[in-house]
Tab-separated table of C-alpha atoms in Angstrom:
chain	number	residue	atom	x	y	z
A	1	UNK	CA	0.000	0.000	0.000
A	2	UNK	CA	1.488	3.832	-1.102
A	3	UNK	CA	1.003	6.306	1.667
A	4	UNK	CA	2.066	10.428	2.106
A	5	UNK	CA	4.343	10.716	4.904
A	6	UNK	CA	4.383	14.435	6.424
A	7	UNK	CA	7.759	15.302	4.226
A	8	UNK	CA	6.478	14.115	1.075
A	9	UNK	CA	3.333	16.208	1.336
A	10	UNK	CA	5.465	19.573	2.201
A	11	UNK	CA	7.680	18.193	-0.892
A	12	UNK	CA	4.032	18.295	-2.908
A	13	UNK	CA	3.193	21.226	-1.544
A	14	UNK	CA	6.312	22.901	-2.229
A	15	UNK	CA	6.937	21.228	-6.332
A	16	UNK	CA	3.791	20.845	-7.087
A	17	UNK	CA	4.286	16.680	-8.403
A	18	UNK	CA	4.550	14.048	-6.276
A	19	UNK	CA	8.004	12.686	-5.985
A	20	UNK	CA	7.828	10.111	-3.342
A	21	UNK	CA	6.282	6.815	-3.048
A	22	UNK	CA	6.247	5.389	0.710
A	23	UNK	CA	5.298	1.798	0.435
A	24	UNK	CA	3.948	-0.343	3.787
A	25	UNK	CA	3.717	-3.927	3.569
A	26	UNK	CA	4.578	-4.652	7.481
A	27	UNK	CA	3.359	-3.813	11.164
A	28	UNK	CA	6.910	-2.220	11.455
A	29	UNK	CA	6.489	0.088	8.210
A	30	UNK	CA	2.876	0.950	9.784
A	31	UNK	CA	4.089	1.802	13.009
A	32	UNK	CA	7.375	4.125	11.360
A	33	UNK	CA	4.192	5.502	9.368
A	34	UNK	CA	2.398	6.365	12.318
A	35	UNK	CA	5.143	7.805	14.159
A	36	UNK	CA	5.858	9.974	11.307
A	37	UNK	CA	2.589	11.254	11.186
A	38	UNK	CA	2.773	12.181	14.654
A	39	UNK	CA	6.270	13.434	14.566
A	40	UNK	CA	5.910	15.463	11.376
A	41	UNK	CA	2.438	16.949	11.025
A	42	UNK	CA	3.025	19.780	13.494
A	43	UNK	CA	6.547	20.750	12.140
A	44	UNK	CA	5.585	22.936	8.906
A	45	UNK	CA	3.564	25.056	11.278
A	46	UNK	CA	6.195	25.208	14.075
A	47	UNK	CA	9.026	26.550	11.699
A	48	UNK	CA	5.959	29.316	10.750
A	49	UNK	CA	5.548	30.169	13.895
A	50	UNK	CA	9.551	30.364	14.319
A	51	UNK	CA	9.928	33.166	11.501
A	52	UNK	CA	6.746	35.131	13.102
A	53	UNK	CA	8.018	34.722	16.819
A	54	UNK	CA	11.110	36.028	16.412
A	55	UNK	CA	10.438	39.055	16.194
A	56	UNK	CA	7.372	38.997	18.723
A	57	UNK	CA	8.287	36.826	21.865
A	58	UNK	CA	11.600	35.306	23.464
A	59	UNK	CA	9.559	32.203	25.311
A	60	UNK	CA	7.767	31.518	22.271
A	61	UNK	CA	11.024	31.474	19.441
A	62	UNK	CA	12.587	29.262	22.369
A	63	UNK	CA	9.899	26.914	22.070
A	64	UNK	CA	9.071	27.152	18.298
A	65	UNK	CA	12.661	26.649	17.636
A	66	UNK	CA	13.152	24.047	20.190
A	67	UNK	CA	10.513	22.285	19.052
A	68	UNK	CA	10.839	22.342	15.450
A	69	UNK	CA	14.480	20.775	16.655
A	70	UNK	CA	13.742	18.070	18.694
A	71	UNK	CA	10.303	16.366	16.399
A	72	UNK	CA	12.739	17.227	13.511
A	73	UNK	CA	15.413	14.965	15.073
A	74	UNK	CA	13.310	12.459	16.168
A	75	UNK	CA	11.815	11.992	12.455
A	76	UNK	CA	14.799	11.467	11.207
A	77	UNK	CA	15.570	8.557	13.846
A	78	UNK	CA	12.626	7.004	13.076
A	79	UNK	CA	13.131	7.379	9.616
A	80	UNK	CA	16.183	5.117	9.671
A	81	UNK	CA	14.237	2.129	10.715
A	82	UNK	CA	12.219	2.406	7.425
A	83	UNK	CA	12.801	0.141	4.193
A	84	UNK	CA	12.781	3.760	2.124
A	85	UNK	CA	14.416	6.199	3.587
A	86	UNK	CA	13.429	9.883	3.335
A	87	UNK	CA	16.151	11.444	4.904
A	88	UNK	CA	19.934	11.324	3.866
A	89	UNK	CA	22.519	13.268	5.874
A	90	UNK	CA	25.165	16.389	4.601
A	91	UNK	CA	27.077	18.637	5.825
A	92	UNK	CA	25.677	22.212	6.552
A	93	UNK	CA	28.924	23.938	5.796
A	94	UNK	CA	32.170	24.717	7.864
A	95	UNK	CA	31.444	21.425	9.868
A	96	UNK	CA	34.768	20.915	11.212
A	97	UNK	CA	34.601	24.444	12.761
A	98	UNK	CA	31.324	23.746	14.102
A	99	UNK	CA	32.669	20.772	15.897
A	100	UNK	CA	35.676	22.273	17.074
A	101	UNK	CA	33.760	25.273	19.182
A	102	UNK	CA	31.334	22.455	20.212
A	103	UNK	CA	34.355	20.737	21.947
A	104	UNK	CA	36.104	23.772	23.572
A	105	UNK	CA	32.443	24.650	25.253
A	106	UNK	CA	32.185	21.256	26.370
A	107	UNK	CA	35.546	21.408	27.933
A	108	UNK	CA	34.958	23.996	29.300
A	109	UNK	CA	31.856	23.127	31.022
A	110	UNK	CA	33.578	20.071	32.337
A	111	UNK	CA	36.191	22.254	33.746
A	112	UNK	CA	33.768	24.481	36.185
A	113	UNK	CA	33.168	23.636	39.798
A	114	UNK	CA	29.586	22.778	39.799
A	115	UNK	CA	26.771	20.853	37.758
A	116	UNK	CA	24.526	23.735	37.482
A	117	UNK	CA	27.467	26.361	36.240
A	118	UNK	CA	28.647	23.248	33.461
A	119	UNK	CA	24.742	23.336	32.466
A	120	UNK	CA	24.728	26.588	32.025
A	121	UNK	CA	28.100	26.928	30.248
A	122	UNK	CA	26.594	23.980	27.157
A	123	UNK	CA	23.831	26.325	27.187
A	124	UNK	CA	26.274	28.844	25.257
A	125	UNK	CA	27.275	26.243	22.243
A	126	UNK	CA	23.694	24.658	22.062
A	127	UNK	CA	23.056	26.581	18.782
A	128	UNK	CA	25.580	24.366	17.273
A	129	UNK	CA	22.778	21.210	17.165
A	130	UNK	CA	19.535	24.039	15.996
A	131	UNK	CA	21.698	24.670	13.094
A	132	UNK	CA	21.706	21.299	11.714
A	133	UNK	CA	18.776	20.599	13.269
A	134	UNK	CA	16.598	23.485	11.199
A	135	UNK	CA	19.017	22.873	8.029
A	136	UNK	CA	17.519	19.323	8.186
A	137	UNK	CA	14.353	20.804	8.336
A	138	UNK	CA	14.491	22.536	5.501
A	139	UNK	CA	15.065	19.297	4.163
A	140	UNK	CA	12.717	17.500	4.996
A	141	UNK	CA	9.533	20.109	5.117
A	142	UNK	CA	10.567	22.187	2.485
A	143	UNK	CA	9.286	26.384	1.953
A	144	UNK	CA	12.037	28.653	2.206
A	145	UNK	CA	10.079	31.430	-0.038
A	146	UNK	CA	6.929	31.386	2.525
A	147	UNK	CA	8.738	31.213	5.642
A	148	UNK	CA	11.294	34.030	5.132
A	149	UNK	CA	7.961	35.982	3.102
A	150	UNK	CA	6.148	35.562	6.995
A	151	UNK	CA	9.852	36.527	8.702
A	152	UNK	CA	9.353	39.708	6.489
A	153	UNK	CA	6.407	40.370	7.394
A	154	UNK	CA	6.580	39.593	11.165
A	155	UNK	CA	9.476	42.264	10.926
A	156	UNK	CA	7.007	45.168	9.960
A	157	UNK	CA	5.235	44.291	12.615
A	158	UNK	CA	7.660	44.757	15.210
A	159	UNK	CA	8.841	47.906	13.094
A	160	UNK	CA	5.704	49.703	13.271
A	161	UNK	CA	5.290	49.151	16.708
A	162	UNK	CA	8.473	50.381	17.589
A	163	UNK	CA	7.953	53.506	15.458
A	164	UNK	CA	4.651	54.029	17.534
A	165	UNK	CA	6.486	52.958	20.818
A	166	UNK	CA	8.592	56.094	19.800
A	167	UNK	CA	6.047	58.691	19.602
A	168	UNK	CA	4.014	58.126	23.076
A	169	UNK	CA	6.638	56.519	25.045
A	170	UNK	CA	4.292	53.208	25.874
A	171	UNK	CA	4.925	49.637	25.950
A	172	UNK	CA	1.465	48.196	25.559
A	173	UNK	CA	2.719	44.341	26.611
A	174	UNK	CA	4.818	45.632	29.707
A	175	UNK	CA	2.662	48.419	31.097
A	176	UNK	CA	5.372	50.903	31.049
A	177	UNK	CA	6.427	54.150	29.898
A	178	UNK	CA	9.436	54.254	27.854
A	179	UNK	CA	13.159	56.076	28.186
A	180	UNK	CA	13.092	59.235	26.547
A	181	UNK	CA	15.651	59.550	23.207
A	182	UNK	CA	18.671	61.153	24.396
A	183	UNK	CA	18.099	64.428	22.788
A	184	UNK	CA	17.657	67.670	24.847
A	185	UNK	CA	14.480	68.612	25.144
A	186	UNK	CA	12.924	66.078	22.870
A	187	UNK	CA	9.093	64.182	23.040
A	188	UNK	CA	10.482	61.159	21.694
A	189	UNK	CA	11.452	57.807	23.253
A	190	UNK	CA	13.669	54.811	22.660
A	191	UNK	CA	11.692	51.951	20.330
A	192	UNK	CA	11.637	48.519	21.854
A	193	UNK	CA	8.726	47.111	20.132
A	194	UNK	CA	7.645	43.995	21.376
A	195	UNK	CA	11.408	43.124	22.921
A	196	UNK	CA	13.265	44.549	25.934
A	197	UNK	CA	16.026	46.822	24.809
A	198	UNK	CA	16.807	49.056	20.835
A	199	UNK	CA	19.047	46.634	20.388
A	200	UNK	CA	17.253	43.911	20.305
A	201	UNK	CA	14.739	45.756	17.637
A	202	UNK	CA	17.400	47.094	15.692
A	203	UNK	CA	19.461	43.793	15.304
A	204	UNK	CA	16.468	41.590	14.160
A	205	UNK	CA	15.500	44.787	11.279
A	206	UNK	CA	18.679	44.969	10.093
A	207	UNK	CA	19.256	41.223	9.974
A	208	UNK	CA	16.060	41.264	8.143
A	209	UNK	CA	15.869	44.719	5.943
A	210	UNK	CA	18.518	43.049	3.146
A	211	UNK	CA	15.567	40.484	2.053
A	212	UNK	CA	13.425	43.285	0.841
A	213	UNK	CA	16.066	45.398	-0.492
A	214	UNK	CA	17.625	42.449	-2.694
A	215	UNK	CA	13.890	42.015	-3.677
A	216	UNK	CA	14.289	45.295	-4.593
A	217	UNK	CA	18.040	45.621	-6.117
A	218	UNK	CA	17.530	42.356	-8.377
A	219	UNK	CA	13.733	42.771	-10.193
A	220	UNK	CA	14.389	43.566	-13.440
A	221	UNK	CA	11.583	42.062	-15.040
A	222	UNK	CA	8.086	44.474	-15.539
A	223	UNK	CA	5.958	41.392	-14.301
A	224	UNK	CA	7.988	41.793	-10.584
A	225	UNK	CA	7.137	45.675	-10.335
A	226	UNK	CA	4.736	45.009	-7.697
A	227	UNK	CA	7.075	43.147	-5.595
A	228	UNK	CA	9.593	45.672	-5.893
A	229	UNK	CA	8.388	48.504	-5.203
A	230	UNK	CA	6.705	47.153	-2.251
A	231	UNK	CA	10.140	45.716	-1.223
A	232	UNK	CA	11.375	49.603	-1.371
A	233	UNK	CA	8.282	50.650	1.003
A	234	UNK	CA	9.088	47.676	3.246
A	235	UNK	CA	13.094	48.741	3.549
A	236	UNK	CA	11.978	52.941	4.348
A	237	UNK	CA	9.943	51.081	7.400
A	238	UNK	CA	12.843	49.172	8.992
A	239	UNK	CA	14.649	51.538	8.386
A	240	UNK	CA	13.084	54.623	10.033
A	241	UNK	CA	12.481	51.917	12.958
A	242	UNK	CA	15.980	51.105	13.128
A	243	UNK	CA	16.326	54.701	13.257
A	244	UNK	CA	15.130	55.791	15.970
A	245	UNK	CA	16.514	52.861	18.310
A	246	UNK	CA	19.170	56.138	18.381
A	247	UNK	CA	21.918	53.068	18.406
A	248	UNK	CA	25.034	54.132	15.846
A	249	UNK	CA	25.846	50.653	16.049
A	250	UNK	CA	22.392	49.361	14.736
A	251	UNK	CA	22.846	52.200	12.339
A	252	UNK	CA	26.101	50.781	11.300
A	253	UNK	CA	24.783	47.057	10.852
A	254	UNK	CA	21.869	47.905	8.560
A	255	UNK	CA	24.371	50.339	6.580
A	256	UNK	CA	26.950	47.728	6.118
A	257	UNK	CA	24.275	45.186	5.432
A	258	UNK	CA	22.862	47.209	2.815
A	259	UNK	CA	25.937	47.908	1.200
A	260	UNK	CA	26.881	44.342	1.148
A	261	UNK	CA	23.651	43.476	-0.893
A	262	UNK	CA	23.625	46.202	-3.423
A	263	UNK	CA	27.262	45.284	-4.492
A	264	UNK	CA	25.563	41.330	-4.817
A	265	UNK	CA	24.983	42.714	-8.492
A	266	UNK	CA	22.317	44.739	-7.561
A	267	UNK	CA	20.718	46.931	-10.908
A	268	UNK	CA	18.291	49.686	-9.477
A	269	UNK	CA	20.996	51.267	-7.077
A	270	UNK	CA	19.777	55.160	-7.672
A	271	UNK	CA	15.746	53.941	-7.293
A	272	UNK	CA	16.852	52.660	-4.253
A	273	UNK	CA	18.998	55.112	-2.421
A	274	UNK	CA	17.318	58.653	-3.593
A	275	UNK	CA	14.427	57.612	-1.919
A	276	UNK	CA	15.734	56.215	1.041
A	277	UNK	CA	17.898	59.532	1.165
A	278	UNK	CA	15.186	61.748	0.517
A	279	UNK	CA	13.045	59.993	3.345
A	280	UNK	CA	15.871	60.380	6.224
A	281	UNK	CA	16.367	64.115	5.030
A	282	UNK	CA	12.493	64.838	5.680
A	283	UNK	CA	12.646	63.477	8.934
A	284	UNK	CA	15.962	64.739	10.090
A	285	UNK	CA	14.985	68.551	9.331
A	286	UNK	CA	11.372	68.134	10.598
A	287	UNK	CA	11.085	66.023	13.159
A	288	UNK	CA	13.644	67.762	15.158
A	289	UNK	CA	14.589	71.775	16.022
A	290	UNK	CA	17.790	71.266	15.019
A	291	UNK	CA	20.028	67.861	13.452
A	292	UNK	CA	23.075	69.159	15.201
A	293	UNK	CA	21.332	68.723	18.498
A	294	UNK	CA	19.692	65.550	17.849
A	295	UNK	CA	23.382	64.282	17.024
A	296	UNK	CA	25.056	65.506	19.637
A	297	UNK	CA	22.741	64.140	22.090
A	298	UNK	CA	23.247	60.499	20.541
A	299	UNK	CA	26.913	61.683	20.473
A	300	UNK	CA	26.700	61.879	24.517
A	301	UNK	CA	25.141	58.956	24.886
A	302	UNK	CA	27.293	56.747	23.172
A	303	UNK	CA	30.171	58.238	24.991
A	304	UNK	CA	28.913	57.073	28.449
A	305	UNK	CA	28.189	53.698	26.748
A	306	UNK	CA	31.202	53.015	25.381
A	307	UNK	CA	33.235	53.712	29.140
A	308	UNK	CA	30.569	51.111	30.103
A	309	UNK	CA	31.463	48.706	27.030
A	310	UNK	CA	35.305	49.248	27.472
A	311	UNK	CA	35.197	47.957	31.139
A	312	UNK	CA	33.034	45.225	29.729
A	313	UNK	CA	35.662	44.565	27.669
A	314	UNK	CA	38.389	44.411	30.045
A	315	UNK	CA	36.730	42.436	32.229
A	316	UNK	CA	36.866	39.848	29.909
A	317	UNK	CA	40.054	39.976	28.946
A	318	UNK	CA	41.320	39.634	32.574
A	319	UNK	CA	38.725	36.719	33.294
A	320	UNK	CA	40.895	34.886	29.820
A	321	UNK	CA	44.082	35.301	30.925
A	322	UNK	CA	43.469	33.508	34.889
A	323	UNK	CA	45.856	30.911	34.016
A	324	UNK	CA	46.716	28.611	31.564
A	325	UNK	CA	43.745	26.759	30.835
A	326	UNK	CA	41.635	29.706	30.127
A	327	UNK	CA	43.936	30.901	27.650
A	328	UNK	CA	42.993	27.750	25.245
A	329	UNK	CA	39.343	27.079	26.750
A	330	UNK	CA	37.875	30.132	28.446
A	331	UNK	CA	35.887	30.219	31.709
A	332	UNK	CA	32.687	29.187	30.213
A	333	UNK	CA	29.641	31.020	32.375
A	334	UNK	CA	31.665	33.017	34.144
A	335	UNK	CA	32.201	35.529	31.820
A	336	UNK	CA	28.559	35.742	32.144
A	337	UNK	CA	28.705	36.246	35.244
A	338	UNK	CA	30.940	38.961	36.176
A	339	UNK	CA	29.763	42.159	38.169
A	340	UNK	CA	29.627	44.527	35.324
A	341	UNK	CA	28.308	42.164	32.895
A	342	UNK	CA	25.609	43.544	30.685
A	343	UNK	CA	24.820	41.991	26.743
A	344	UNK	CA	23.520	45.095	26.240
A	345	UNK	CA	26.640	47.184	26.015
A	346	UNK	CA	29.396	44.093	25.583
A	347	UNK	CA	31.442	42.554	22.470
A	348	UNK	CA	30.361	39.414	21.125
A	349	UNK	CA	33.868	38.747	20.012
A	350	UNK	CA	35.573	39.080	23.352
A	351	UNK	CA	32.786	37.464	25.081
A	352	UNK	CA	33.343	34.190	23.209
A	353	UNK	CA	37.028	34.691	24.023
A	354	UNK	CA	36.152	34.688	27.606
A	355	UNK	CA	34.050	32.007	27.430
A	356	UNK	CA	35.714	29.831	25.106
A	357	UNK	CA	39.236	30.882	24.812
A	358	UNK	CA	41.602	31.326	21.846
A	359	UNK	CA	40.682	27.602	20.344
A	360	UNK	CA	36.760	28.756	20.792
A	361	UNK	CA	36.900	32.151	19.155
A	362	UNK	CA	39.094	30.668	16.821
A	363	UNK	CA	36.786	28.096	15.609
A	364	UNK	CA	33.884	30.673	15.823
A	365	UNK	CA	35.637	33.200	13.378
A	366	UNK	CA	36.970	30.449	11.259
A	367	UNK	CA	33.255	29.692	11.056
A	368	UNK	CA	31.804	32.746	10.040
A	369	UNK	CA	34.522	33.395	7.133
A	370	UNK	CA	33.546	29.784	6.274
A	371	UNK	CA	29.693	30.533	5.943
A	372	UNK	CA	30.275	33.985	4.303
A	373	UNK	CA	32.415	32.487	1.771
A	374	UNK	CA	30.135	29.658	0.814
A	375	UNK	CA	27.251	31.727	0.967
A	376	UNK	CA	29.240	33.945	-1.688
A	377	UNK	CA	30.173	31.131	-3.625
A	378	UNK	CA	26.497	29.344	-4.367
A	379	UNK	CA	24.618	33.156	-5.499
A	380	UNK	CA	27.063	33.291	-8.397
A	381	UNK	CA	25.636	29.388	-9.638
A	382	UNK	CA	22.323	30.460	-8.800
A	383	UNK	CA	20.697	31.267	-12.587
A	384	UNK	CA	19.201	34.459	-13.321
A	385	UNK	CA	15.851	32.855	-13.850
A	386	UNK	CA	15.655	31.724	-10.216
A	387	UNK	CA	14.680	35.445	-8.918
A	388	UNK	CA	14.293	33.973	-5.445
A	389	UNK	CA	16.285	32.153	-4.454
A	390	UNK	CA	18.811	35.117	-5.810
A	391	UNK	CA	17.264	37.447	-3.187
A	392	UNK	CA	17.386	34.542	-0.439
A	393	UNK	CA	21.221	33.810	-1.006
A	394	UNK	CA	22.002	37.639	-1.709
A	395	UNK	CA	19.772	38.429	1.552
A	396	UNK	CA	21.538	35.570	3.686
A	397	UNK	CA	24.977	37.206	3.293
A	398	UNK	CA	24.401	40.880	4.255
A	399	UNK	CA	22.113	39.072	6.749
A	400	UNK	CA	24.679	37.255	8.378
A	401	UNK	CA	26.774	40.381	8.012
A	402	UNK	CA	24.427	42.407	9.945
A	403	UNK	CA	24.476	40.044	12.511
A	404	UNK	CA	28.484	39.960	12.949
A	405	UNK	CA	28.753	43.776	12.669
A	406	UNK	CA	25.877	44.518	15.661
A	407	UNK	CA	28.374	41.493	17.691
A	408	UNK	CA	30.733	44.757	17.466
A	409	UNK	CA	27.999	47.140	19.939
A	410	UNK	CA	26.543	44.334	22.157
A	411	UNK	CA	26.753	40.422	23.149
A	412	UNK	CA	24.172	39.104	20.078
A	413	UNK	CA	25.294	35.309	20.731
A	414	UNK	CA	23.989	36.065	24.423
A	415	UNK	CA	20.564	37.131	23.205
A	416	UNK	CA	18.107	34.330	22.330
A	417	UNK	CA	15.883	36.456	19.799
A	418	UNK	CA	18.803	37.306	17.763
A	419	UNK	CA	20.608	34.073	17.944
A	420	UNK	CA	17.645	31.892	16.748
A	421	UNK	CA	16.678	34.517	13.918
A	422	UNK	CA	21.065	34.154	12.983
A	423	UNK	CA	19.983	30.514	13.019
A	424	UNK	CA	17.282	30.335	10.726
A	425	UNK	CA	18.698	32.233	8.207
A	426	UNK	CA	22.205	30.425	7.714
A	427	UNK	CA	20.171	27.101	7.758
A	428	UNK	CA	18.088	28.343	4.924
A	429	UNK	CA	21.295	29.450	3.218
A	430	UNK	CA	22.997	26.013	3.957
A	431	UNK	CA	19.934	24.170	2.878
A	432	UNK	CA	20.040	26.221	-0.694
A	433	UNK	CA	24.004	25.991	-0.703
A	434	UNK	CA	23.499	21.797	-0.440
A	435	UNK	CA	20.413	21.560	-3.121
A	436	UNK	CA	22.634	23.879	-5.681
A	437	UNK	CA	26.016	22.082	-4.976
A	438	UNK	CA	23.850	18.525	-6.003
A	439	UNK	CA	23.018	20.265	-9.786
A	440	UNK	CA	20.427	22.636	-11.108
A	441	UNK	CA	17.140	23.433	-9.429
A	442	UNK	CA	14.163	23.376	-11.670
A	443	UNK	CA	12.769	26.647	-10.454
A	444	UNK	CA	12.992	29.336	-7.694
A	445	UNK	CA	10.097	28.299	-5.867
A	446	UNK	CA	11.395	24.274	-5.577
A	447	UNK	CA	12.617	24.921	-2.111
């Protein structure tokens, strides 16, 4: 008898033609069925609600993510006692790296002086198993093109919350009024939209803003004019929300990030900027008595932060050099847990020093040249025709850019929101990386 396991109806879905036949002629291929069913049904709408909750709630990407994870993982197990398998492992990209920061953090949780302070130190490298966990996803229940279209979206949402957060100063969810901008004399407050701190907010927009603008940058056809200039309208939102988080930082992530994707052979470079220029100019001369006071106040701001960020800093640095040991493996949680600790105005970079010492940021930063490069390296076999999965690939590198530059201004790996969203997106360019390195894809919407 020929059944549809969850995968091949997301495969269906997804193509359009069947193209897999799951035969049962046993009690043991009717109880992997089974188990499949159970295992698989909810996962399409978990990874959904992943995209969407990232950029609304912490407890509820944890658990989305999580959960995605674990009944992805446990499909796959059960698909290996079946007569056809559906599922065949690969590598997601800069494996070896992976595994090599995944050892130093379990070292170093083995090398702290309780159970509880080792749990908490595996807690920092668990993003290691959700990446192949969610590239395997992918795999499996295919649908990169609605998923990151709904991650999109859920980013507008946040980004026009945040841009009425800053006009009455109220966060609806917490019940509280909101810190005032730091410019003299101003009726304007920082956006947090539905998250705790600007930087939150700004990270997640500008790790999302260079989807829409290579939406934007690569239509070229008449038939996509829709799409892009709806793309333009969705950038000048993040944007202005990223804005007026009044973080330089943020500013400097989504600027970078931007850059990054226009020079990803982008064609409409003037249609894009002018406006974007033109939008920014409006608001800087009329939204505020005078620019060089808004800037200054920023200015003064960031001053006090950064004496905050450089003690940070040295902190960490002295808590890496205690002896020997820490030198190659790091302290693990206690560079968490210093007095003056605060993700908010740390350094990603020196924070996995701390934590995982020179063999732990050295497998993290061998890891992110290794994704950026391969990331690179599949958008130039990626064929014209296949407009979207162009503006995922193209979008995936300034993504992961955006990410990286922001570890600069605060602790991002430290941050669940922003970790999970980092996640999600280098899966989905792993998963397209793997399907393009096996031959052509039929069309842009096969994924």
């Amino acid at each position: 008898m020929s059944v549809a396991t969850p995968s091949a109806k997301s495969h269906e879905r997804v193509t359009g033609r069947w193209v897999r036949d799951y035969e049962i002629a046993t009690r043991k291929e009717w109880a992997v069925y089974y188990l499949k069913l159970v295992l698989g049904t909810p996962v399409p709408w978990l990874i959904c609600a992943y995209a969407f909750l990232s950029f609304v709630s912490r407890a509820g990407v944890e658990i989305a993510a999580w959960a995605t994870a674990i009944l992805t993982t446990c499909y796959i197990f059960v698909d290996r006692f079946s007569s056809s398998r559906e599922f065949s492992f690969f590598r997601v990209g800069g494996d070896f790296f992976l595994l090599g920061y995944l050892i130093v953090g379990i070292v170093s949780a083995a090398n702290t002086t309780s159970t509880e302070e080792a749990f908490a130190s595996l807690s920092g490298v668990r993003w290691v198993f959700l990446v192949y966990a969610i590239t395997y996803c992918w795999e499996l229940f295919p649908g990169l093109n609605r998923v990151l279209t709904l991650m999109v979206g859920a980013s507008c949402l946040a980004a026009v919350y945040g841009i009425w957060q800053h006009f009455t100063g109220v966060d609806l969810l917490a019940g509280t009024a909101l810190t005032n901008a730091p410019i003299p004399g101003s009726v304007f407050f920082l956006s947090t939209s539905f998250f705790n701190t600007p930087e939150v907010l700004g990270t997640l927009l500008a790790m999302t803003l260079p989807f829409p603008a290579a939406a934007y940058l690569l239509a070229d056809r008449r038939d996509l004019n829709f799409v892009r200039w709806t793309s333009l309208a969705i950038c000048m939102l993040l944007l202005l929300a990223m804005f007026w988080t009044y973080r330089p930082g943020i500013w400097m992530a989504a600027l970078i990030g931007t850059i990054v994707t226009i020079l990803m052979q982008g064609r409409q470079v003037l249609g894009f900027i002018l406006p974007i220029i033109g939008m920014f100019a409006a608001v800087i001369f009329l939204a505020y008595p005078s620019p060089d006071a808004m800037l200054n106040g920023v200015q003064e701001f960031e001053s006090v932060r950064g004496d905050r960020q450089r003690q940070q800093i040295n902190t960490q640095v002295q808590l890496w050099q205690t002896d020997q040991q820490s030198l190659w493996v790091g302290v693990g949680r206690k560079a968490m847990d210093a007095a003056n600790y605060d993700p908010g105005t740390g350094n990603v970079y020196f924070q996995v020093l701390a934590q995982s010492g020179l063999l732990g940021a050295g497998f993290y930063l061998l890891f992110i040249l290794g994704s950026l490069l391969a990331t690179y390296r599949i958008f130039q076999e990626i064929p014209r025709t296949h407009y979207w999965h162009r503006v995922l690939i193209s979008g995936a590198l300034a993504s992961q850019i955006g990410f990286h530059v922001a570890g600069l201004y605060w602790s991002t790996l430290a941050e669940g929101l922003a970790l999970n969203l980092f996640v999600l997106v280098i899966s989905a360019a792993s998963y397209l990386s793997e399907h393009y390195g096996r031959g052509l894809v039929s069309d842009d919407q096969s994924l």
